[in-house]
Short mmCIF file of N, CA, C and O in Angstrom, two decimals:
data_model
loop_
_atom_site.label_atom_id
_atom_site.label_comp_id
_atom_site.label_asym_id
_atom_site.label_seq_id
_atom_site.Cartn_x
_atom_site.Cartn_y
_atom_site.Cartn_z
N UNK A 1 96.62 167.68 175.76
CA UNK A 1 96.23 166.50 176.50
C UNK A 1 96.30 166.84 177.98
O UNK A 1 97.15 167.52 178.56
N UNK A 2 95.09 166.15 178.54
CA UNK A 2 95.01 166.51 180.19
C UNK A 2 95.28 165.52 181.02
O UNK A 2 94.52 164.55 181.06
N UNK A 3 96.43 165.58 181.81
CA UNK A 3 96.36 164.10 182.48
C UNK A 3 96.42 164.47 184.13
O UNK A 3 97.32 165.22 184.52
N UNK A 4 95.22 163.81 185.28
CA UNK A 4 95.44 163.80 186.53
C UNK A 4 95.57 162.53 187.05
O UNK A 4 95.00 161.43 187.10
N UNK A 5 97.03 163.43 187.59
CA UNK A 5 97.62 162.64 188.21
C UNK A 5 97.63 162.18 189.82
O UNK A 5 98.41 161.47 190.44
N UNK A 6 96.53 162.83 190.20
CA UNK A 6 96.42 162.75 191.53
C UNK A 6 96.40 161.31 192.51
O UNK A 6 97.06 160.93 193.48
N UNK A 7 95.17 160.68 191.62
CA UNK A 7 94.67 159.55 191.80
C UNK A 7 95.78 158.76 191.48
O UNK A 7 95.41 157.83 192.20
N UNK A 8 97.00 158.29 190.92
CA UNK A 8 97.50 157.05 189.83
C UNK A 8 98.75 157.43 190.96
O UNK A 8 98.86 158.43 191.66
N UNK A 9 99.80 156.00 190.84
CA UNK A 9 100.85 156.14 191.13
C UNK A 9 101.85 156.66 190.15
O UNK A 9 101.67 156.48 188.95
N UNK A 10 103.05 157.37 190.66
CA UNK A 10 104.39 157.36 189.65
C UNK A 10 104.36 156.78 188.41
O UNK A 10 104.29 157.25 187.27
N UNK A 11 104.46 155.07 189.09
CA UNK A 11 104.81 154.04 188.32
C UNK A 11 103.54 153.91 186.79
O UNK A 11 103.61 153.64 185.59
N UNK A 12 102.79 154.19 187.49
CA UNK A 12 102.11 154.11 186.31
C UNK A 12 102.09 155.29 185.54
O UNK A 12 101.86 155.09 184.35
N UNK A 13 102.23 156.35 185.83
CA UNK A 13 102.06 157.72 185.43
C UNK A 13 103.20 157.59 184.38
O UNK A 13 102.87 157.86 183.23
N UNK A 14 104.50 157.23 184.60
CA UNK A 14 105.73 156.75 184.12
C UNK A 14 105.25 156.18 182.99
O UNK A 14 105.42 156.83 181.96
N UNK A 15 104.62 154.97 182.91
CA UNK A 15 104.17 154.34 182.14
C UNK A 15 102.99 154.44 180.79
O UNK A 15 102.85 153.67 179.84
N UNK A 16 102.37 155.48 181.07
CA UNK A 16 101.44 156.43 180.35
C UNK A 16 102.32 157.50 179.76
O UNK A 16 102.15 157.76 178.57
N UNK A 17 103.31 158.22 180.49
CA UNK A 17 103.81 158.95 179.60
C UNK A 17 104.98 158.69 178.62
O UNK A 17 105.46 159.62 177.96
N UNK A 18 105.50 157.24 178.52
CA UNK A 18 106.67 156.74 177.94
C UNK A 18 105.54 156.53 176.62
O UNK A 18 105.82 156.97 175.51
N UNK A 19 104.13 155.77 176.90
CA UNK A 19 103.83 155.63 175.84
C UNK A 19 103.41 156.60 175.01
O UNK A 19 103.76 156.47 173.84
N UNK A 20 102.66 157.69 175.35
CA UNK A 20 102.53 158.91 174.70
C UNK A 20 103.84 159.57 173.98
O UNK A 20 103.57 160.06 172.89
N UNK A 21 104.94 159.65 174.30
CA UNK A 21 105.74 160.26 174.26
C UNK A 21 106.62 159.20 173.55
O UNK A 21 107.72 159.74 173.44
N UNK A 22 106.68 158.06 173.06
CA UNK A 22 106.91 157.20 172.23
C UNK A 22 106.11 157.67 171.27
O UNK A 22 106.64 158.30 170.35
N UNK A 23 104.74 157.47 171.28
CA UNK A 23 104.07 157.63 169.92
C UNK A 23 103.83 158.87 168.97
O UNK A 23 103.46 159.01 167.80
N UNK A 24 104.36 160.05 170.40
CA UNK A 24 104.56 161.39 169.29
C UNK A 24 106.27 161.66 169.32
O UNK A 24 106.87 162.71 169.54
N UNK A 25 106.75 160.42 169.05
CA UNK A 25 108.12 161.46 168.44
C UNK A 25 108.33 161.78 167.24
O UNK A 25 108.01 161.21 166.20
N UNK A 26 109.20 163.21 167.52
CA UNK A 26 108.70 164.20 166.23
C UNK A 26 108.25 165.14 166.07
O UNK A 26 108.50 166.21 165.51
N UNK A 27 107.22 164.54 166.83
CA UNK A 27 105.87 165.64 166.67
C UNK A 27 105.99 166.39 167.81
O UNK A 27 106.84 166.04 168.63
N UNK A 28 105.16 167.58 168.08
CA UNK A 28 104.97 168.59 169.09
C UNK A 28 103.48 168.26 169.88
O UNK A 28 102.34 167.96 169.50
N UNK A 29 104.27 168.54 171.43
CA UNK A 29 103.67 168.02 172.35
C UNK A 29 103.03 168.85 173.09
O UNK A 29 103.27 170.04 172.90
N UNK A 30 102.25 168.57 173.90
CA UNK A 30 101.80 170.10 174.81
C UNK A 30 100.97 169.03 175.84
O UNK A 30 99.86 168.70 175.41
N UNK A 31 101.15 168.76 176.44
CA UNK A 31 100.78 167.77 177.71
C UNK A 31 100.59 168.40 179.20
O UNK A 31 101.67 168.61 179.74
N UNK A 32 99.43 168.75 179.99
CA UNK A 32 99.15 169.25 180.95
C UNK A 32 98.86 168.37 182.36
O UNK A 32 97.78 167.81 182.57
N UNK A 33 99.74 168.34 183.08
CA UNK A 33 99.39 166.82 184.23
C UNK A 33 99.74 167.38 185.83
O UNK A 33 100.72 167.72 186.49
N UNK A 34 98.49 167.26 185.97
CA UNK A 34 98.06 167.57 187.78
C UNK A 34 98.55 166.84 188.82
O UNK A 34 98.49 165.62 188.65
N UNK A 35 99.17 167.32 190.16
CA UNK A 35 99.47 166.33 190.91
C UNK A 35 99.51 167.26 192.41
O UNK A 35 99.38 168.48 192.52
N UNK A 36 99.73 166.27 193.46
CA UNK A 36 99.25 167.04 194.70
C UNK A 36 100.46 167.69 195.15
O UNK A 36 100.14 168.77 195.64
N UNK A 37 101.66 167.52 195.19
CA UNK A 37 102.79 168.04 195.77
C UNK A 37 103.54 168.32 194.81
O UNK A 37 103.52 167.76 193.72
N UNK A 38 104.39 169.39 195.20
CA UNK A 38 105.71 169.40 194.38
C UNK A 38 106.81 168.12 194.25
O UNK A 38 107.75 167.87 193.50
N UNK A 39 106.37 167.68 195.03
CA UNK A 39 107.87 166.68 195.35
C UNK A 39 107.40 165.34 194.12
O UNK A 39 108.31 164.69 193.61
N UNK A 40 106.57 165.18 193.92
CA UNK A 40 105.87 164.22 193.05
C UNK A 40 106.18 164.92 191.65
O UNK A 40 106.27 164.07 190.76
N UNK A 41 106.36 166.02 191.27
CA UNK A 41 106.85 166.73 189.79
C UNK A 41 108.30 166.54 189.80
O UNK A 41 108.86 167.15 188.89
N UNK A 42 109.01 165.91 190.51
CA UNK A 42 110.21 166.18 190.39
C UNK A 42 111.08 164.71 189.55
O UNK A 42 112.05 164.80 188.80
N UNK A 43 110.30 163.29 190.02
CA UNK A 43 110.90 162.05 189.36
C UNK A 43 110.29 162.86 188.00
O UNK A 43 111.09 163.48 187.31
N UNK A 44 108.92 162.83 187.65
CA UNK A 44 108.61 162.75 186.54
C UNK A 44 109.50 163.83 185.60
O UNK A 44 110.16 163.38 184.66
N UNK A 45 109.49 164.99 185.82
CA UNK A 45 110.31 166.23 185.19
C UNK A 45 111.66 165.28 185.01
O UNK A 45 111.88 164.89 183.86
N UNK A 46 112.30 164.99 185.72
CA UNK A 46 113.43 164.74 185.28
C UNK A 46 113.10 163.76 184.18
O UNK A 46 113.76 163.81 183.14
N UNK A 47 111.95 162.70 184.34
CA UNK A 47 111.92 161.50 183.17
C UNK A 47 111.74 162.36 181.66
O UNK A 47 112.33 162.03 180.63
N UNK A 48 110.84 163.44 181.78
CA UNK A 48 110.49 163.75 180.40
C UNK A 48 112.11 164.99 180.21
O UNK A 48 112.65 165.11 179.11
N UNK A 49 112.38 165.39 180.86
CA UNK A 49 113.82 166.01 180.40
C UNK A 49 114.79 165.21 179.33
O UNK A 49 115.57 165.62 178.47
N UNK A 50 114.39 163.79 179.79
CA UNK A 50 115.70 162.56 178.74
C UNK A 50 114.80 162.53 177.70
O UNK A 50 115.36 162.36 176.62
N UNK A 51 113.16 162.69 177.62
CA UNK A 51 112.90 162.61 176.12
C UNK A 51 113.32 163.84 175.32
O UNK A 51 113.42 163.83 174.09
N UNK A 52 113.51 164.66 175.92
CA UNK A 52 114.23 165.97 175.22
C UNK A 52 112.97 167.18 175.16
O UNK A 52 112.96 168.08 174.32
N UNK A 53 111.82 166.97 176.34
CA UNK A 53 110.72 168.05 175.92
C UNK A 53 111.14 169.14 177.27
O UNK A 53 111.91 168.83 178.19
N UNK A 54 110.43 170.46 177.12
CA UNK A 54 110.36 170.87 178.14
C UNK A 54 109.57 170.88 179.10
O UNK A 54 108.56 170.22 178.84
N UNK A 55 109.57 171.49 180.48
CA UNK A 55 108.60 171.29 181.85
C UNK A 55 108.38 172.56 182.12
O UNK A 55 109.27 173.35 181.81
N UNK A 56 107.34 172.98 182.66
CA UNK A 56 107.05 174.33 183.68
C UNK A 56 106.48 174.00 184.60
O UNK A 56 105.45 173.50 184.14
N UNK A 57 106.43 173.91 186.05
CA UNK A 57 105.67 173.45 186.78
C UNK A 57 104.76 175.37 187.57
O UNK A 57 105.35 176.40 187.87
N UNK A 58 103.59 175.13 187.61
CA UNK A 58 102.94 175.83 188.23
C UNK A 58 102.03 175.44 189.52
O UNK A 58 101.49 174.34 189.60
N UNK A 59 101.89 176.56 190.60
CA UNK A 59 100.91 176.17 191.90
C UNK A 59 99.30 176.98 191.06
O UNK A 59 99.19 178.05 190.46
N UNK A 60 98.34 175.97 191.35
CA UNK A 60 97.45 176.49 191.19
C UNK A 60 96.42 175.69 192.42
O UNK A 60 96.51 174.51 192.75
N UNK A 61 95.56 176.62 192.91
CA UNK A 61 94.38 176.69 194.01
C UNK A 61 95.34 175.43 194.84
O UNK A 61 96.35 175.62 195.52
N UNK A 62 94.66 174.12 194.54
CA UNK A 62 95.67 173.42 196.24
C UNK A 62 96.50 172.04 195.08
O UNK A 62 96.75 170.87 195.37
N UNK A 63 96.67 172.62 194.07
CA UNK A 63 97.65 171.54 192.93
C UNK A 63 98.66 172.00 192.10
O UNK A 63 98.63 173.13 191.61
N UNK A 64 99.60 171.15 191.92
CA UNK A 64 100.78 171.76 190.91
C UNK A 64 100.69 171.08 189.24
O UNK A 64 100.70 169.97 188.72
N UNK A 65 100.61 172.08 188.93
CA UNK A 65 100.29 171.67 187.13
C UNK A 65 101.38 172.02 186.45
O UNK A 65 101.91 173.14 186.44
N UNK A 66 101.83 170.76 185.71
CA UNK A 66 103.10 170.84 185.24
C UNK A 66 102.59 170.84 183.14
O UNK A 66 101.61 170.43 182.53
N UNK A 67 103.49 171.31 182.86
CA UNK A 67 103.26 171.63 181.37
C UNK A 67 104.01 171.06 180.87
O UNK A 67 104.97 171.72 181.26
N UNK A 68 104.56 170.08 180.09
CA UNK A 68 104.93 169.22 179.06
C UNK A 68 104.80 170.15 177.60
O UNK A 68 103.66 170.51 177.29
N UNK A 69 105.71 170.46 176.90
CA UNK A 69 105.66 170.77 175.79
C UNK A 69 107.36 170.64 174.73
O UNK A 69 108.53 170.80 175.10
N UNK A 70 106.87 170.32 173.49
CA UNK A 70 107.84 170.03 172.27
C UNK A 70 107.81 169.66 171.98
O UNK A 70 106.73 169.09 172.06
N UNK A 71 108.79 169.07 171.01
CA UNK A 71 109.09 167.25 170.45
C UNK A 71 110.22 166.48 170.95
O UNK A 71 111.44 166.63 171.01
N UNK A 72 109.19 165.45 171.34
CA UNK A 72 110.02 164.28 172.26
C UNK A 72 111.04 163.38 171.39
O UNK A 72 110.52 162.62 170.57
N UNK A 73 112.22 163.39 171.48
CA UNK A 73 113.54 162.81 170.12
C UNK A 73 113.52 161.55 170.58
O UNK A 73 113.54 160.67 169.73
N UNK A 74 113.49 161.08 172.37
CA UNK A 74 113.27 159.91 172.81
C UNK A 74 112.57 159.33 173.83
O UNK A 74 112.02 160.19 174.52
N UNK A 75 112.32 158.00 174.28
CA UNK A 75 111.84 157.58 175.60
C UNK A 75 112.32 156.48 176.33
O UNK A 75 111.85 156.22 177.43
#
């Protein structure tokens, strides 16, 4: 799944990924989500850390793409 995040606030971004990540628990995740700064990967990383998945954040050309992957136990 591809999600940019450039355009959307936090709050909603928050809100898109509680529900995704509600509806695959269990299951294995692999979630790819774009955003303009590092400093903006950092609320979210910590949010998906409490569902129990992992993060990688990467710089690519002028964006940081963060990787979401596992199974989420909660949200």
């Amino acid at each position: 799944m591809h999600i940019d995040a450039r355009s959307i606030d936090s709050q909603e971004l928050l809100i898109r990924l509680k529900e995704i990540l509600g509806s695959n628990r269990g299951c294995n995740v692999d979630i790819e989500i774009l955003f303009n700064t590092l400093d903006e990967t950092k609320k979210i990383k910590a949010f998906i850390s409490m569902s129990g998945c992992r993060t990688e954040v990467e710089k690519k050309d002028e964006c940081y793409i963060m990787h979401v992957r596992d199974i989420p136990c909660c949200t």
